[in-house]
Coordinates of N, CA and C in Angstrom, one line a residue:
M1 N 15.8 -1.1 15.3 CA 15.1 -1.3 13.5 C 15.0 -2.1 13.1
S2 N 15.4 -2.9 13.6 CA 15.4 -4.7 12.5 C 13.4 -5.0 12.8
I3 N 12.9 -4.6 13.9 CA 11.3 -4.8 14.4 C 10.9 -3.7 13.5
L4 N 10.9 -2.4 13.2 CA 10.3 -1.8 12.9 C 10.9 -2.1 11.1
L5 N 11.9 -2.4 10.4 CA 11.8 -3.0 9.2 C 10.5 -3.9 9.0
Q6 N 10.9 -4.7 9.8 CA 10.0 -5.8 9.6 C 8.3 -5.5 9.9
V7 N 7.7 -4.5 10.8 CA 6.8 -3.9 11.1 C 5.9 -3.1 9.5
L8 N 7.1 -2.7 9.0 CA 6.7 -1.6 8.2 C 6.5 -2.8 6.7
V9 N 7.2 -4.0 6.1 CA 7.4 -4.7 5.6 C 5.5 -5.3 5.9
F10 N 5.4 -5.6 7.3 CA 3.8 -5.9 7.3 C 3.1 -5.6 6.7
V11 N 3.4 -4.1 6.8 CA 2.2 -2.9 6.3 C 1.9 -3.3 4.9
L12 N 3.2 -3.0 4.4 CA 2.8 -3.8 2.3 C 2.4 -4.3 2.3
I13 N 3.1 -5.4 2.8 CA 2.1 -6.5 2.7 C 0.8 -6.9 2.9
A14 N 0.1 -6.0 3.9 CA -1.1 -6.1 4.1 C -1.8 -4.7 3.2
L15 N -1.3 -3.8 3.2 CA -2.1 -3.0 2.2 C -1.6 -3.8 0.3
S16 N -0.8 -4.4 0.2 CA -0.8 -5.0 -1.3 C -2.1 -6.0 -1.0
V17 N -2.4 -6.9 0.0 CA -3.4 -7.6 -0.6 C -4.6 -7.2 -0.2
A18 N -4.2 -5.8 0.2 CA -6.1 -5.2 0.3 C -6.7 -4.0 -1.1
L19 N -5.0 -4.0 -1.9 CA -5.4 -3.5 -3.3 C -5.9 -4.9 -3.7
V20 N -4.8 -5.7 -4.1 CA -5.1 -6.5 -5.0 C -6.8 -7.3 -4.7
I21 N -7.1 -7.0 -3.5 CA -8.7 -7.5 -3.7 C -9.5 -6.5 -3.8
G22 N -9.4 -4.9 -3.4 CA -10.5 -3.9 -3.2 C -10.5 -3.1 -5.0
I23 N -9.7 -3.4 -5.5 CA -9.5 -2.8 -6.6 C -10.6 -3.3 -8.0
P24 N -10.4 -4.7 -7.8 CA -11.2 -5.2 -9.1 C -12.8 -5.4 -8.3
V25 N -12.5 -5.3 -7.3 CA -14.2 -5.7 -6.6 C -14.9 -4.1 -6.4
V26 N -13.8 -3.2 -6.4 CA -14.3 -2.0 -6.7 C -14.6 -1.4 -8.7
L27 N -13.6 -1.8 -8.9 CA -14.0 -1.8 -10.4 C -15.3 -2.8 -11.0
A28 N -15.5 -3.5 -10.7 CA -16.8 -4.7 -11.0 C -18.0 -3.9 -10.2
S29 N -18.1 -3.2 -9.5 CA -19.2 -2.7 -8.7 C -19.4 -1.7 -9.3
P30 N -21.3 -2.0 -9.8 CA -21.5 -0.2 -10.5 C -21.6 0.3 -9.8
G31 N -21.1 2.0 -10.3 CA -21.3 3.0 -9.3 C -20.1 3.5 -8.3
Q32 N -19.5 2.7 -8.1 CA -18.6 2.4 -6.5 C -17.5 3.4 -7.1
W33 N -17.0 3.6 -9.0 CA -16.0 3.9 -9.1 C -15.9 5.6 -8.7
D34 N -16.6 6.0 -9.1 CA -17.3 7.4 -8.8 C -16.6 7.8 -7.1
K35 N -17.3 6.7 -6.3 CA -17.7 7.0 -4.9 C -16.0 7.3 -4.1
L36 N -15.3 5.8 -4.8 CA -13.6 5.2 -4.1 C -12.7 5.5 -4.8
K37 N -12.4 6.5 -6.2 CA -11.6 7.1 -6.5 C -10.7 7.3 -5.8
N38 N -11.3 8.5 -5.1 CA -9.6 9.2 -4.5 C -9.0 7.9 -3.3
L39 N -9.9 7.1 -3.3 CA -9.7 6.5 -2.0 C -8.2 5.0 -2.8
I40 N -8.6 4.8 -3.7 CA -7.7 4.2 -4.1 C -6.8 4.9 -4.7
Y41 N -6.8 5.5 -5.7 CA -5.1 6.7 -5.6 C -4.2 7.1 -4.9
G42 N -5.2 7.1 -3.1 CA -4.1 7.5 -2.2 C -3.7 6.1 -1.8
S43 N -4.2 5.4 -2.0 CA -3.7 4.1 -1.5 C -2.9 3.1 -2.5
G44 N -2.6 3.5 -4.0 CA -2.3 3.2 -4.9 C -0.7 4.4 -4.5
A45 N -1.1 5.6 -3.9 CA 0.3 6.2 -3.7 C 1.1 6.4 -2.4
A46 N -0.1 6.4 -1.4 CA 0.5 4.9 -0.1 C 1.6 4.1 -0.1
W47 N 0.9 3.2 -1.1 CA 1.9 1.7 -1.4 C 3.1 2.2 -2.2
S48 N 3.3 3.0 -3.2 CA 4.9 3.0 -3.8 C 5.4 4.4 -2.8
A49 N 5.1 4.9 -2.0 CA 5.9 5.6 -0.7 C 6.0 5.0 0.0
L50 N 5.7 4.1 0.1 CA 5.9 2.8 1.5 C 7.2 2.0 0.8
V51 N 6.6 1.8 -0.2 CA 8.2 0.7 -0.8 C 9.2 1.4 -1.1
I52 N 9.0 2.5 -1.7 CA 10.3 3.6 -1.9 C 11.0 3.8 -0.4
F53 N 9.6 3.9 1.1 CA 11.1 4.5 1.9 C 11.2 2.9 3.2
I54 N 10.6 1.9 2.9 CA 11.5 0.9 2.7 C 13.3 0.5 2.3
G55 N 12.9 0.8 1.1 CA 14.0 1.0 0.8 C 14.9 1.1 0.6
V56 N 15.2 3.0 1.0 CA 16.1 3.4 1.6 C 16.2 3.1 3.3
F57 N 15.4 2.4 4.5 CA 15.3 2.6 5.2 C 16.0 1.4 5.8
N58 N 16.0 0.3 4.4 CA 16.9 -0.9 5.0 C 18.1 -0.6 4.4
S59 N 18.1 0.4 3.8 CA 19.8 0.9 3.3 C 20.9 0.8 4.6
F60 N 19.7 1.7 5.7 CA 20.4 2.1 6.4 C 20.4 0.6 8.4
V61 N 19.4 -0.2 7.8 CA 19.6 -1.1 8.7 C 20.7 -2.2 8.8
S62 N 20.5 -2.6 7.9 CA 21.7 -3.9 7.3 C 23.5 -2.9 7.6

């Protein structure tokens, strides 16, 4: 169970880094927001769900 939690936290960190780098690049690129806004919103929703899931899962691991 602990290994799964570590993998989930690693995925959260990787997604966070991707969003921190990717969102400003998309916003600075002309015309890219219209093409990629669904991807950005979906990634933000996945990040939020992952944070909540890790919090709930952590309460069962310890």
